[in-house]
Amino acid sequence: MKLSYSLSFLFLFFVFLFAAPVDAAAKDEWVQVRSKNFFLIGNASEKEIRQVGTRLEQFRETFRQLFRTANLTGSRPTNVVVFKNASAYKPFKPKRSDGKADTEIAGYFQPGEDVNYITLSAGGDDKDTFGTIFHEYVHFIIETNFGKSEVPQWFNEGLAEYYQTFEMSGDQKARLGLPQNGHLALLQQSKLMPLDMLFNTSNQQLHQTGGHSRSIFYAQSWALVHYIVQNGKSPALDNYLKLVTGGTAAKKAFQDAFQTTYEKMESDLRKYISQNTYKYSEVTFKNKLTYDSEMTAAPLDDAASNAYLGDLLYHANRADDAEPYLLAALKLQPDSSMANTALGMVKVRQGKFNEARGFLETAIASDPRNHIAFYQYAFLLSRDGRDEFGYINRFEPATAAKMREALKKAISLKPEFTESHELFAFVALVNNEELDEAATQLNAALKLQPGNQRYALRLAEIYSRQNKLAEAAASAEKIARTTDDPEVKNRAENLLNTIRQMKEIEERNAAQKNLLFNAAVIGPPKMVKRIDNVPEPSAAELAKLREAASLRSINEALRVPLDGEQRLIGRFEKIVCKGGSIVYHVKTPTETLTLASKDFAALTLTSLDAAATNAEVGCDANLASFNAVITYKAAAASKPGPRGELIAVDFVPANFRMMTGEEMGDESVVIYDEPQQTISTPDGKMPSAADFDSQRRAFMLQSMKDALRKPVEGETRELGFLEKIECTKKGNFFHIRTSSKTLRLSNPSIETLSIKVFAADLGGVQFRCGIKPVEFPAVFIYKAKPDAKVKTDGEIVSIEFMPISFVLE
């Protein structure tokens, strides 16, 4: 009863809170303007909306003419919302972690899987308003054409910084690369990063870097692109990009494209910066870039304006804030296909799947040409049969047929919407059927988005199922090496492990069949153990055998050290990044030593432990709870400083040990037909589907328990439910309900708090101030330091959200 009352109160509170903005939006006069490449709406004047449309078209055309091979059409439309003033814009700005609107933003570009949104207010300063929009639009173009992980981060950010100062004069002259005073001042006062470090900084490493170092990275990347363009080296830059995205090592690609070394380019860049004179490029077009006469305008009614505002908020990861606007739209127009689709998506994000189905079915019935509604309906159906871990063994035939029907309809309506192709392939992969068609669909998607690593990885998974192991391995290896998405990296590495096991099984079968043939002809060799008439092993013996098999498997999977390399088992106490160097403090059972590396990109990282699946190796990363086999190249004994250079890290379970050569050689001959997990029941019968599911669930839960952060001395770990995050001038406070009490725990910054999600249905939730109660159990660690002054029970250290059935023992 208490829970239902709490939810009812929250619902009434949000309806009250958002009633005013929805009514205010309805009272405004909204206009829609369609240009050649953008759809604009707003409560600003039609003239102001047209001016925004012209500015965006001019920027797009300038980029198109300078990069003629780039695909600017893309698979996603871009909607632009122009608010009449800053006050009208404020409720729709992105939110910070404290739950408040980011008032510093004058305009932003929000990419989405189905539609992009650009938002801004009329009358603002052009540089502040359009700078961020142009910057992020360049990122969108690069990601569409190459994939953000494929392109070197310095180039991605440098080009975006270069283009964000775009100006147009007289509708005919475009100015690019205008000086940025902040970058100039920083470059004059700070030491430059070595180009070797700049060029090997990934997106993930950049966001793990401190504020000053990150600022230097942006400034120097901008200066380098500026130097290259202003000195007529753009063709070399284009060649460099082709080489590096084609798989050529970064240093060789640079030397081949620019015909110079890092050291020489670094020297030239220093001279260029020391001049403190930055010219800009001016491009004069043959004809004026005018678009106003091509635009069409019409009034936008209240139902449509609220539908667009709700859709905008949903795409800005503000699903709860979007709901009142969408409900207002449906009150005015119940059959609005757009509002029903967006509200269905909101309900999916909220985990209310039955409600979502009704809205999406209404959306399809209202507009049979709404491809997004068909796609989202198929996505909703894909949840049928999934367990609390997000795992699906097989779709029921009727469900799979419905999904394929909806997806084929979506593809026929909008073939350039690539997510439909990917979901079709996922259904095929799960049910192991229509794999050829799935590969065709994914190749079509990759033609539209050649840099999309999710699509490339799904295609590799399809290829592995078709036994095209070479193609699958080549793609998965490249993705694992270049991606900055931890989930994609984990999937790619798992696929590589599976492919390796499949190859090993094929080779082992061939070798062992040969051994058995020889045994039949010349007698059994000593290594063959006869297992005929041996009784079934007991449960304890079976567990011991599995443990031994697991230990052997991990030992076999370890990276083999090369000549001159050594390895040891230890844990990283800390990682220190300072002065252009990276030093790792490693603790072993017998000593503590330091190792170094030039960067993180060159390290070979492998997770052979479920607990370390999401571990990130970066500056100041906390990896003390993870066991690892650490490979390094020893430095000269007389050389001061670190013991050697870190080469590779294989994360392994806490109970891991290195097996001896004799142990590894002592293995019984076993014939494997195909890779499979052996599961037996106490009565010795073939396991049922329920037995498989039970053991899989037990394995998943145990893996999650192993992955949990372990409390250290002075910390307490409990299981509870997050009631709210309260943000005040005195600090941020987490209210967590346990079985016996409610704790109020402080935290200096939500952004730095360790938050992990193991519950599949919580993937899209943003943990920030004002969040609704989260009805998934959470394992939280805190330091019990009661403070009567601010009324807290201590300081929260970490919080990890678990599936509904999770129990902390």
GROMACS .gro file of C-alpha atoms in nm, residues 566 632-644:
model
   14
  566GLN     CA    1   5.810  -1.181  -1.835
  632TYR     CA    2   5.604  -0.682  -1.913
  633LYS     CA    3   5.941  -0.628  -2.076
  634ALA     CA    4   6.205  -0.580  -1.809
  635ALA     CA    5   6.419  -0.266  -1.808
  636ALA     CA    6   6.795  -0.279  -1.770
  637ALA     CA    7   6.891  -0.363  -1.412
  638SER     CA    8   7.101  -0.048  -1.383
  639LYS     CA    9   6.826   0.179  -1.513
  640PRO     CA   10   6.644   0.375  -1.242
  641GLY     CA   11   6.266   0.405  -1.235
  642PRO     CA   12   5.998   0.148  -1.326
  643ARG     CA   13   6.089  -0.221  -1.339
  644GLY     CA   14   5.991  -0.240  -1.704
   0.00000   0.00000   0.00000
